[in-house]
Tab-separated table of C-alpha atoms in Angstrom:
chain	number	residue	atom	x	y	z
M	24	MET	CA	242.906	-19.948	-149.721
M	25	LYS	CA	240.623	-17.741	-147.642
M	26	LYS	CA	237.617	-16.184	-149.351
M	27	ILE	CA	237.282	-12.417	-149.015
M	28	ILE	CA	234.161	-12.157	-151.216
M	29	GLU	CA	231.418	-14.781	-151.456
M	30	THR	CA	228.321	-14.309	-153.582
M	31	GLN	CA	225.344	-16.529	-154.330
M	32	GLY	CA	222.637	-15.519	-156.790
M	33	LEU	CA	223.339	-11.813	-156.308
M	34	THR	CA	220.723	-9.804	-158.188
M	35	ARG	CA	219.809	-6.176	-158.754
M	36	THR	CA	216.760	-4.957	-160.602
M	37	PHE	CA	215.596	-1.469	-161.492
M	38	GLY	CA	211.894	-1.768	-162.138
M	39	ALA	CA	211.461	-4.334	-164.905
M	40	PHE	CA	215.143	-4.150	-165.883
M	41	THR	CA	217.589	-6.678	-164.417
M	42	ALA	CA	221.050	-5.115	-164.280
M	43	VAL	CA	222.719	-7.988	-162.381
M	44	ASP	CA	221.153	-11.390	-162.899
M	45	ALA	CA	221.802	-13.981	-160.152
M	46	ILE	CA	225.603	-13.989	-160.252
M	47	SER	CA	227.615	-16.378	-158.073
M	48	PHE	CA	231.388	-16.279	-157.568
M	49	ASP	CA	234.123	-16.080	-154.914
M	50	VAL	CA	237.243	-13.950	-154.618
M	51	TYR	CA	240.251	-15.062	-152.579
M	52	GLU	CA	242.594	-13.014	-150.419
M	53	GLY	CA	245.572	-11.614	-152.311
M	54	GLU	CA	244.019	-12.021	-155.755
M	55	ILE	CA	243.880	-9.502	-158.547
M	56	PHE	CA	240.368	-10.319	-159.706
M	57	GLY	CA	239.232	-8.848	-163.002
M	58	PHE	CA	235.545	-8.115	-163.486
M	59	LEU	CA	235.233	-7.621	-167.226
M	60	GLY	CA	232.491	-6.757	-169.645
M	61	ALA	CA	231.244	-4.190	-172.108
M	62	ASN	CA	229.762	-0.907	-170.917
M	63	GLY	CA	226.302	-1.626	-169.543
M	64	ALA	CA	227.046	-5.265	-168.734
M	65	GLY	CA	226.349	-4.762	-165.010
M	66	LYS	CA	229.889	-4.458	-163.668
M	67	THR	CA	229.497	-1.175	-161.815
M	68	THR	CA	226.121	-2.173	-160.351
M	69	ALA	CA	227.606	-5.401	-159.005
M	70	MET	CA	230.584	-3.557	-157.543
M	71	LYS	CA	228.327	-1.036	-155.809
M	72	MET	CA	226.424	-3.883	-154.141
M	73	LEU	CA	229.635	-5.540	-152.977
M	74	SER	CA	231.052	-2.286	-151.605
M	75	GLY	CA	227.923	-1.490	-149.596
M	76	LEU	CA	226.780	1.403	-151.762
M	77	LEU	CA	223.711	-0.301	-153.261
M	78	ALA	CA	221.320	-2.793	-151.715
M	79	PRO	CA	220.793	-6.040	-153.661
M	80	SER	CA	217.341	-7.030	-154.857
M	81	GLY	CA	218.021	-10.712	-154.281
M	82	GLY	CA	220.637	-13.328	-153.522
M	83	SER	CA	223.366	-13.020	-150.911
M	84	ALA	CA	226.954	-11.889	-150.520
M	85	THR	CA	229.570	-11.383	-147.840
M	86	VAL	CA	232.560	-9.063	-148.178
M	87	VAL	CA	235.460	-9.199	-145.697
M	88	GLY	CA	233.151	-11.318	-143.543
M	89	PHE	CA	230.214	-8.877	-143.499
M	90	ASP	CA	226.787	-9.281	-145.072
M	91	VAL	CA	226.071	-6.785	-147.865
M	92	LYS	CA	222.402	-6.503	-146.876
M	93	THR	CA	222.730	-5.907	-143.150
M	94	GLN	CA	226.340	-4.791	-142.531
M	95	SER	CA	227.101	-2.391	-145.371
M	96	GLU	CA	228.598	0.230	-143.027
M	97	ASP	CA	231.055	-2.336	-141.655
M	98	ILE	CA	232.098	-3.199	-145.200
M	99	LYS	CA	232.783	0.442	-146.050
M	100	LYS	CA	235.219	0.728	-143.119
M	101	GLN	CA	237.247	-2.265	-144.294
M	102	ILE	CA	237.660	-1.523	-148.003
M	103	GLY	CA	239.113	1.011	-150.386
M	104	TYR	CA	237.056	2.270	-153.311
M	105	MET	CA	237.935	4.175	-156.458
M	106	SER	CA	234.927	5.144	-158.534
M	107	GLN	CA	234.591	5.121	-162.286
M	108	ARG	CA	234.533	8.896	-162.292
M	109	PHE	CA	237.345	10.700	-160.532
M	110	SER	CA	236.407	10.744	-156.860
M	111	LEU	CA	238.617	13.392	-155.227
M	112	TYR	CA	237.795	17.076	-154.742
M	113	GLU	CA	239.114	19.118	-157.630
M	114	ASP	CA	238.853	22.422	-155.753
M	115	LEU	CA	241.213	21.173	-153.030
M	116	THR	CA	244.969	20.756	-153.334
M	117	VAL	CA	246.717	17.413	-153.588
M	118	LEU	CA	247.781	17.568	-149.936
M	119	GLU	CA	244.354	18.715	-148.759
M	120	ASN	CA	242.725	15.737	-150.477
M	121	ILE	CA	245.162	13.327	-148.853
M	122	HIS	CA	244.509	14.801	-145.411
M	123	LEU	CA	240.738	14.890	-145.926
M	124	PHE	CA	240.396	11.273	-146.959
M	125	GLY	CA	242.967	10.097	-144.447
M	126	SER	CA	240.899	11.640	-141.664
M	127	ILE	CA	237.726	10.064	-143.083
M	128	TYR	CA	239.490	6.696	-142.955
M	129	GLY	CA	240.274	7.334	-139.284
M	130	LEU	CA	244.034	7.835	-139.478
M	131	LYS	CA	245.583	9.674	-136.538
M	132	LYS	CA	247.101	13.086	-137.204
M	133	ALA	CA	250.745	12.047	-136.800
M	134	GLU	CA	250.297	8.856	-138.831
M	135	LEU	CA	248.477	10.747	-141.571
M	136	ALA	CA	251.196	13.395	-141.797
M	137	GLN	CA	253.842	10.690	-142.205
M	138	LYS	CA	251.810	8.728	-144.764
M	139	ALA	CA	251.123	11.902	-146.737
M	140	GLU	CA	254.842	12.663	-147.111
M	141	VAL	CA	255.624	9.085	-148.134
M	142	LEU	CA	252.777	9.121	-150.658
M	143	LEU	CA	253.846	12.404	-152.206
M	144	GLU	CA	257.374	11.084	-152.619
M	145	GLN	CA	256.251	7.768	-154.087
M	146	LEU	CA	254.057	9.502	-156.642
M	147	GLU	CA	256.725	12.141	-157.337
M	148	PHE	CA	254.113	14.732	-156.404
M	149	THR	CA	256.216	16.614	-153.850
M	150	ASP	CA	256.303	19.738	-156.017
M	151	GLN	CA	252.548	19.441	-156.646
M	152	ARG	CA	251.472	19.204	-153.006
M	153	ASN	CA	249.798	22.624	-153.183
M	154	THR	CA	248.436	22.215	-156.720
M	155	LEU	CA	244.668	22.077	-157.110
M	156	VAL	CA	243.665	18.562	-158.117
M	157	GLY	CA	241.513	20.020	-160.902
M	158	ASP	CA	244.702	21.302	-162.548
M	159	LEU	CA	246.379	17.882	-162.708
M	160	PRO	CA	246.482	15.747	-165.892
M	161	LEU	CA	243.953	12.876	-165.908
M	162	GLY	CA	246.577	10.177	-165.451
M	163	TRP	CA	247.991	11.924	-162.379
M	164	LYS	CA	244.501	12.286	-160.940
M	165	GLN	CA	243.838	8.573	-161.359
M	166	LYS	CA	247.097	7.561	-159.684
M	167	LEU	CA	246.411	9.933	-156.801
M	168	SER	CA	242.861	8.599	-156.437
M	169	PHE	CA	244.106	5.007	-156.241
M	170	SER	CA	246.789	5.915	-153.721
M	171	VAL	CA	244.263	7.710	-151.502
M	172	ALA	CA	241.964	4.657	-151.657
M	173	MET	CA	244.897	2.593	-150.308
M	174	LEU	CA	245.959	5.139	-147.672
M	175	HIS	CA	244.415	3.210	-144.766
M	176	GLU	CA	245.859	-0.109	-146.018
M	177	PRO	CA	242.536	-1.885	-146.659
M	178	ARG	CA	242.413	-5.653	-147.095
M	179	LEU	CA	240.294	-5.208	-150.230
M	180	VAL	CA	240.136	-2.394	-152.776
M	181	PHE	CA	237.500	-1.927	-155.470
M	182	LEU	CA	238.618	-0.155	-158.647
M	183	ASP	CA	235.871	0.775	-161.094
M	184	GLU	CA	237.371	1.180	-164.580
M	185	PRO	CA	240.417	3.002	-163.168
M	186	THR	CA	242.263	3.302	-166.484
M	187	GLY	CA	239.387	4.644	-168.553
M	188	GLY	CA	240.474	7.511	-170.783
M	189	VAL	CA	244.183	7.479	-169.894
M	190	ASP	CA	247.061	6.862	-172.300
M	191	PRO	CA	248.740	3.423	-172.641
M	192	ILE	CA	251.859	4.429	-170.691
M	193	THR	CA	249.787	5.670	-167.753
M	194	ARG	CA	247.669	2.516	-167.920
M	195	ARG	CA	250.801	0.408	-167.534
M	196	GLN	CA	252.065	2.557	-164.655
M	197	PHE	CA	248.684	2.200	-162.965
M	198	TRP	CA	248.862	-1.589	-163.217
M	199	GLU	CA	252.329	-1.506	-161.665
M	200	MET	CA	250.698	0.220	-158.681
M	201	ILE	CA	248.061	-2.535	-158.559
M	202	TYR	CA	250.768	-5.207	-158.577
M	203	ALA	CA	252.568	-3.433	-155.741
M	204	ALA	CA	249.379	-3.321	-153.646
M	205	ALA	CA	248.708	-7.012	-154.256
M	206	HIS	CA	252.312	-7.859	-153.380
M	207	LYS	CA	251.736	-6.231	-149.985
M	208	GLY	CA	248.736	-8.503	-149.410
M	209	ALA	CA	245.773	-6.455	-150.620
M	210	THR	CA	243.039	-8.060	-152.681
M	211	VAL	CA	242.248	-6.033	-155.805
M	212	PHE	CA	238.833	-6.222	-157.465
M	213	VAL	CA	239.008	-4.292	-160.719
M	214	THR	CA	236.416	-3.665	-163.416
M	215	THR	CA	237.437	-2.800	-166.941
M	216	HIS	CA	236.191	-2.966	-170.499
M	217	TYR	CA	239.776	-3.194	-171.807
M	218	MET	CA	240.133	-6.889	-172.588
M	219	ASP	CA	243.933	-6.726	-172.764
M	220	GLU	CA	243.952	-5.822	-169.044
M	221	ALA	CA	242.521	-9.262	-168.301
M	222	GLU	CA	245.994	-10.636	-168.942
M	223	TYR	CA	247.221	-8.787	-165.843
M	224	CYS	CA	244.713	-10.504	-163.512
M	225	ASP	CA	245.011	-13.763	-161.596
M	226	ARG	CA	241.430	-14.674	-162.523
M	227	VAL	CA	238.765	-12.922	-164.521
M	228	SER	CA	235.031	-13.086	-164.907
M	229	ILE	CA	233.321	-11.786	-168.015
M	230	MET	CA	229.834	-10.342	-167.681
M	231	VAL	CA	227.403	-10.354	-170.585
M	232	ASP	CA	223.856	-9.010	-170.224
M	233	GLY	CA	224.031	-8.958	-166.423
M	234	LYS	CA	225.255	-12.558	-166.115
M	235	ILE	CA	228.709	-14.050	-165.593
M	236	ALA	CA	229.340	-15.776	-168.901
M	237	ALA	CA	232.818	-17.102	-168.057
M	238	LEU	CA	235.185	-17.205	-165.068
M	239	ASP	CA	238.703	-18.637	-164.879
M	240	THR	CA	242.348	-17.680	-165.304
M	241	PRO	CA	243.180	-15.851	-168.539
M	242	HIS	CA	245.257	-18.844	-169.667
M	243	ASN	CA	242.433	-21.317	-169.111
M	244	LEU	CA	239.830	-19.106	-170.781
M	245	LYS	CA	241.954	-18.680	-173.902
M	246	ARG	CA	242.437	-22.432	-174.044
M	247	GLN	CA	238.742	-23.121	-173.431
M	248	PHE	CA	237.668	-20.818	-176.265
M	249	ASN	CA	240.639	-21.621	-178.513
M	250	ALA	CA	241.365	-17.897	-178.609
M	251	PRO	CA	244.653	-16.044	-179.189
M	252	ASP	CA	243.801	-13.356	-176.626
M	253	MET	CA	241.134	-12.258	-174.150
M	254	ASN	CA	239.554	-9.885	-176.638
M	255	ASP	CA	238.722	-12.862	-178.851
M	256	VAL	CA	237.256	-14.702	-175.839
M	257	PHE	CA	235.007	-11.721	-175.184
M	258	LEU	CA	233.956	-11.419	-178.826
M	259	GLN	CA	232.928	-15.075	-178.867
M	260	LEU	CA	230.824	-14.606	-175.736
M	261	ALA	CA	229.292	-11.394	-177.069
M	262	ALA	CA	228.420	-13.114	-180.339
M	263	THR	CA	226.595	-15.835	-178.439
M	264	SER	CA	224.604	-13.170	-176.602
M	265	VAL	CA	223.659	-11.453	-179.862
M	266	ALA	CA	222.606	-14.795	-181.373
M	267	ARG	CA	220.353	-15.528	-178.374
M	268	ALA	CA	218.744	-12.117	-178.808
M	269	GLY	CA	217.906	-12.995	-182.401
M	270	PHE	CA	219.958	-10.339	-184.199
């Protein structure tokens, strides 16, 4: 399988604090790759480096064939990105947001108009086209944000805790959208602190204290740690971290 992300010793420090500590891993085209860990484990910092938004302090990485240190602008043109906090403009309507981001992604006017209509229909947002995004429920906002990130059909999309704060039904609907994107050939790199969502991924890594403590398929990790579910795998890894810290 072809690698779409390659990292070796990727590191990010902030003064004396090491947020991401020499992580090494690969992601393959077409994967749903879960990047798991507790809040503060370093997930978002690592994702920002890989998406060209933050320069690494050390190590190396390539994303869609471009170097994160020297070709960050090229990376940004090839990926989709959905931030941890809702990333659309709440004082614009649904349709205005679609058109704005479509133009930023370089879509031609006619193509964008067609894609906008298809997107509104798929999301069942046709009646909300002129609704201000700030007036939408959180779950609707998140689904719209993901769809806009995929508007230009990127090979790779980064999703930073996309289901945070939404109800279980919306979480499941969101993962159905992720499956659909992967089925069309997109690679999905998703961070989450919900351990049950690991079960939906092809492979997962678990970050603890800025390091990758485990990386494999959910099935193999549960077998390796003799655990009934991924939450138990995480608790075992977290306990090891606490023991090393002397608590």
